[in-house]
């Protein structure tokens, strides 16, 4: 048993979709969340900058006594996971491996679509894990750079002509390729699940990276006897690097429940 909190971070608010899954699977866990709202998006930046930012994010989280760190960001997971793992003396979980493994489990025709930020797609990280588990899989990747800003601006609902047009533009080649699984390789994308599902059709399974990493963390903690006591009611603490006037409203949508706890502001450049 381990009472220490789990540290979770993302470039912004997308990682809250992973927190939502963690909290629903393990309501007893305390969670410290950092969203680098002052520097989002990471997905259009280069490897060195993303790695530097990720190190700072983890250094801030490590000011708390944590039992694990969850990188709730496809961009950081695909770019800096190995570096962070080498530097940390507690487990560091990324979204790529559990999500890619799940995609392989779900596909029946070995045609897997992958959508993510430009940075994530350029690393080839998802492809490496998919091919290690399914060497004959065909992967159809698409970078979707407009999704993160549209999600952060609330353009997520079916019937919104802007998001529907962008979804059609990005996803048409994947639909034409006949994929039967689509990896949502960025933690912002679960907010677009409905629009994406409507476009791709019911025969295409969508894999949510936040849900998959939450599942992996839960399994690992249980196997290592590091879950918090079941009778405990977990608490969350929120930190951001830029005070967003609409943080609560946006965070509520990502998290699926009202954010009532205080929100701390962090000068992340100090770390
Ligand atoms: N949620 C991040 C990811 O999973 C976001 C995007 C970004 O900062 O570009 O990749």
Coordinates of C-alpha atoms and ligand atoms in Angstrom, one line a residue:
X1 CA 0.0 0.0 0.0
X2 CA 1.3 3.5 -0.9
X3 CA -0.4 6.7 0.1
X4 CA 1.8 9.0 -2.0
X5 CA 0.1 10.8 -4.9
X6 CA 0.6 10.1 -8.6
X7 CA 2.0 13.1 -10.6
X8 CA 0.4 13.7 -14.0
X9 CA 1.4 16.3 -16.6
X10 CA 0.6 17.5 -20.1
X11 CA 1.5 20.4 -22.2
X12 CA -2.0 21.8 -21.4
X13 CA -5.3 20.5 -20.4
X14 CA -5.5 17.4 -22.7
X15 CA -3.9 15.3 -19.9
X16 CA -7.1 15.8 -17.9
X17 CA -8.7 13.1 -20.1
X18 CA -6.1 10.7 -18.6
X19 CA -6.8 12.0 -15.0
X20 CA -10.5 11.4 -15.7
X21 CA -9.7 7.7 -16.5
X22 CA -7.3 7.4 -13.6
X23 CA -9.9 8.7 -11.1
X24 CA -12.7 6.5 -12.4
X25 CA -10.5 3.4 -12.2
X26 CA -8.8 4.3 -8.9
X27 CA -10.9 6.8 -7.0
X28 CA -8.8 6.3 -4.0
X29 CA -5.6 7.8 -5.6
X30 CA -4.4 11.3 -4.9
X31 CA -3.4 13.1 -8.1
X32 CA -1.2 16.2 -8.6
X33 CA -1.7 17.6 -12.1
X34 CA 0.5 20.1 -13.9
X35 CA -0.7 21.6 -17.2
X36 CA 1.9 23.7 -19.0
X37 CA -0.8 26.1 -20.2
X38 CA 1.8 28.9 -20.7
X39 CA 3.7 26.9 -23.3
X40 CA 1.1 24.8 -25.0
X41 CA 1.2 23.4 -27.7
X42 CA 4.3 21.3 -27.6
X43 CA 3.3 19.3 -30.7
X44 CA 4.7 21.9 -33.2
X45 CA 8.1 22.2 -31.4
X46 CA 11.4 20.3 -31.9
X47 CA 12.7 17.4 -29.9
X48 CA 15.2 19.5 -27.8
X49 CA 12.6 22.0 -26.7
X50 CA 10.0 19.3 -25.9
X51 CA 12.6 17.4 -23.8
X52 CA 13.6 20.5 -21.9
X53 CA 10.0 21.4 -21.2
X54 CA 9.2 17.8 -20.1
X55 CA 12.2 17.8 -17.7
X56 CA 11.0 21.1 -16.1
X57 CA 7.5 19.7 -15.8
X58 CA 8.8 16.6 -14.0
X59 CA 11.1 18.6 -11.8
X60 CA 8.1 20.6 -10.6
X61 CA 6.1 17.5 -10.0
X62 CA 9.0 16.0 -8.1
X63 CA 8.8 18.7 -5.5
X64 CA 6.0 16.5 -4.2
X65 CA 6.7 13.1 -2.8
X66 CA 5.2 11.0 -5.6
X67 CA 5.0 7.2 -6.2
X68 CA 4.8 7.5 -10.0
X69 CA 4.7 10.0 -12.9
X70 CA 2.3 9.7 -15.8
X71 CA 3.1 11.6 -19.0
X72 CA -0.4 12.3 -20.1
X73 CA 0.8 13.7 -23.4
X74 CA 1.4 11.8 -26.7
X75 CA 4.0 14.4 -27.8
X76 CA 6.2 14.1 -24.6
X77 CA 5.7 10.3 -24.4
X78 CA 6.9 9.8 -28.0
X79 CA 9.8 12.2 -27.6
X80 CA 11.2 12.2 -24.1
X81 CA 10.0 9.0 -22.3
X82 CA 13.4 7.3 -22.4
X83 CA 15.3 10.3 -21.1
X84 CA 12.8 10.9 -18.3
X85 CA 12.9 7.2 -17.3
X86 CA 16.7 7.2 -17.1
X87 CA 16.7 10.3 -14.9
X88 CA 13.9 9.4 -12.4
X89 CA 14.0 6.9 -9.6
X90 CA 10.3 6.3 -9.6
X91 CA 8.2 4.7 -12.4
X92 CA 7.4 7.0 -15.4
X93 CA 4.5 5.9 -17.6
X94 CA 3.9 7.1 -21.1
X95 CA 0.9 6.8 -23.3
X96 CA 2.5 5.3 -26.5
X97 CA 3.2 1.7 -25.4
X98 CA -0.2 0.7 -23.8
X99 CA -2.1 2.5 -26.6
X100 CA -0.2 0.8 -29.4
X101 CA -0.6 -2.6 -27.8
X102 CA -4.3 -2.1 -27.4
X103 CA -4.6 -1.1 -31.1
X104 CA -2.9 -4.3 -32.1
X105 CA -5.3 -6.3 -29.9
X106 CA -8.3 -4.7 -31.5
X107 CA -7.5 -4.8 -35.2
X108 CA -8.9 -7.6 -37.3
X109 CA -7.7 -6.5 -40.7
X110 CA -4.2 -5.3 -39.6
X111 CA -5.0 -1.8 -40.9
X112 CA -4.4 0.8 -38.1
X113 CA -4.9 4.5 -38.4
X114 CA -2.9 6.9 -36.2
X115 CA -3.7 10.5 -35.5
X116 CA -1.5 12.7 -33.3
X117 CA 0.4 15.9 -33.3
X118 CA 3.1 16.6 -35.9
X119 CA 5.9 16.0 -33.3
X120 CA 4.4 12.6 -32.3
X121 CA 4.0 11.4 -35.9
X122 CA 7.5 12.5 -36.8
X123 CA 9.1 10.3 -34.0
X124 CA 7.6 7.0 -35.4
X125 CA 7.2 5.9 -31.8
X126 CA 3.7 4.4 -32.3
X127 CA 4.9 2.5 -35.4
X128 CA 7.8 1.0 -33.5
X129 CA 5.6 -0.5 -30.8
X130 CA 2.8 -1.6 -33.2
X131 CA 5.4 -3.4 -35.5
X132 CA 7.1 -5.0 -32.6
X133 CA 3.8 -6.6 -31.7
X134 CA 2.3 -7.0 -35.2
X135 CA 5.0 -7.0 -37.9
X136 CA 2.5 -7.3 -40.7
X137 CA 0.3 -4.4 -39.6
X138 CA -0.2 -1.5 -42.0
X139 CA -0.2 1.8 -40.3
X140 CA -1.8 5.0 -41.7
X141 CA -0.5 8.0 -39.8
X142 CA -1.9 11.6 -40.0
X143 CA -0.7 14.6 -38.2
X144 CA -3.6 16.8 -37.1
X145 CA -2.1 20.1 -36.0
X146 CA -5.4 22.0 -35.9
X147 CA -7.1 19.6 -33.5
X148 CA -5.4 20.9 -30.3
X149 CA -6.2 24.6 -30.8
X150 CA -9.8 23.7 -31.9
X151 CA -10.3 21.6 -28.8
X152 CA -8.8 24.2 -26.5
X153 CA -11.3 26.7 -28.1
X154 CA -14.2 24.5 -27.4
X155 CA -14.9 23.5 -31.1
X156 CA -15.7 19.9 -30.3
X157 CA -19.4 19.3 -30.8
X158 CA -21.1 17.4 -33.7
X159 CA -22.7 20.0 -35.9
X160 CA -19.9 22.5 -35.5
X161 CA -19.0 23.1 -39.1
X162 CA -15.4 24.1 -38.4
X163 CA -14.5 20.9 -36.6
X164 CA -16.5 18.7 -38.9
X165 CA -14.7 20.2 -41.9
X166 CA -11.3 19.7 -40.4
X167 CA -12.1 16.1 -39.3
X168 CA -13.2 15.3 -42.8
X169 CA -10.1 16.8 -44.3
X170 CA -7.6 14.9 -41.9
X171 CA -9.4 11.6 -41.7
X172 CA -10.7 11.0 -45.2
X173 CA -7.5 9.2 -46.3
X174 CA -7.6 6.9 -43.3
X175 CA -11.3 6.1 -43.9
X176 CA -10.5 5.4 -47.6
X177 CA -7.6 3.2 -46.5
X178 CA -10.1 1.0 -44.7
X179 CA -8.6 1.1 -41.2
X180 CA -10.6 -0.7 -38.6
X181 CA -8.8 0.8 -35.6
X182 CA -8.0 4.5 -35.1
X183 CA -5.5 5.5 -32.4
X184 CA -6.2 8.8 -30.8
X185 CA -2.6 9.5 -30.2
X186 CA -3.0 12.8 -28.4
X187 CA -4.7 13.2 -25.1
X188 CA -6.8 16.2 -26.4
X189 CA -8.5 14.0 -28.9
X190 CA -11.0 12.1 -26.7
X191 CA -13.0 15.4 -26.7
X192 CA -13.5 14.9 -30.4
X193 CA -14.6 11.3 -30.0
X194 CA -18.1 11.9 -31.1
X195 CA -17.3 13.8 -34.2
X196 CA -14.5 11.4 -35.2
X197 CA -16.7 8.3 -34.5
X198 CA -19.6 9.8 -36.6
X199 CA -17.2 10.4 -39.5
X200 CA -15.3 7.0 -39.3
X201 CA -18.4 4.9 -38.7
X202 CA -19.3 2.2 -36.2
X203 CA -17.0 -0.4 -37.6
X204 CA -13.9 1.6 -36.6
X205 CA -12.7 1.2 -33.0
X206 CA -11.2 4.3 -31.4
X207 CA -8.4 3.8 -28.9
X208 CA -8.1 6.5 -26.3
X209 CA -4.5 7.0 -25.1
X210 CA -5.5 8.5 -21.7
X211 CA -7.7 5.5 -20.9
X212 CA -5.0 3.0 -21.9
X213 CA -2.2 4.6 -19.8
X214 CA -4.7 4.7 -16.8
X215 CA -5.3 1.0 -17.2
X216 CA -1.6 0.3 -17.3
X217 CA -0.8 2.4 -14.2
X218 CA -3.7 0.7 -12.3
X219 CA -2.4 -2.7 -13.2
X220 CA 1.2 -1.8 -12.3
X221 CA 0.3 -0.3 -8.9
X222 CA -1.8 -3.4 -8.0
X223 CA 0.9 -5.8 -9.0
X224 CA 3.5 -3.9 -6.9
X225 CA 1.1 -3.4 -3.9
X226 CA 1.3 0.3 -4.3
X227 CA -2.4 1.2 -4.6
X228 CA -3.7 3.7 -2.0
X229 CA -6.1 2.1 0.5
X230 CA -9.4 1.3 -1.1
X231 CA -11.4 3.1 1.6
X232 CA -9.5 6.4 0.9
X233 CA -11.2 9.1 -1.1
X234 CA -8.6 10.5 -3.5
X235 CA -8.0 14.2 -3.8
X236 CA -6.7 16.2 -6.8
X237 CA -4.5 19.3 -6.9
X238 CA -4.2 21.4 -10.1
X239 CA -1.3 23.5 -11.2
X240 CA -0.8 25.5 -14.4
X241 CA 1.9 27.7 -15.8
X242 CA -0.4 30.4 -17.0
X243 CA -3.5 31.5 -15.2
X244 CA -6.2 31.0 -17.8
X245 CA -9.4 32.9 -17.1
X246 CA -11.4 30.0 -18.5
X247 CA -9.3 27.2 -16.9
X248 CA -12.2 25.9 -14.8
X249 CA -14.7 25.9 -17.6
X250 CA -12.3 24.2 -20.0
X251 CA -11.0 21.8 -17.4
X252 CA -14.5 20.8 -16.5
X253 CA -15.1 19.6 -20.0
X254 CA -11.8 17.6 -20.1
X255 CA -12.4 16.1 -16.7
X256 CA -16.1 15.5 -17.0
X257 CA -16.8 17.0 -13.6
X258 CA -16.7 20.5 -12.1
X259 CA -13.3 21.6 -11.0
X260 CA -13.9 23.0 -7.5
X261 CA -10.4 22.7 -6.0
X262 CA -8.0 25.6 -6.0
X263 CA -5.7 26.0 -9.0
X264 CA -2.1 26.9 -8.4
X265 CA 0.1 28.9 -10.7
X266 CA 3.7 27.7 -11.3
X267 CA 6.7 29.7 -12.7
X268 CA 7.9 26.6 -14.7
X269 CA 11.0 28.4 -16.0
X270 CA 12.4 28.2 -12.5
X271 CA 12.6 24.4 -12.7
Ligands
LIG1 N1 -2.0 16.6 -25.3 C1 -0.8 16.7 -26.0 C2 -0.5 15.4 -26.7 O1 -1.0 14.4 -26.3 C3 -0.8 17.8 -26.8 C4 -0.6 18.6 -27.6 C5 0.4 19.7 -27.8 O2 0.8 20.3 -26.9 O3 0.6 19.9 -29.0 O4 0.2 15.3 -27.7

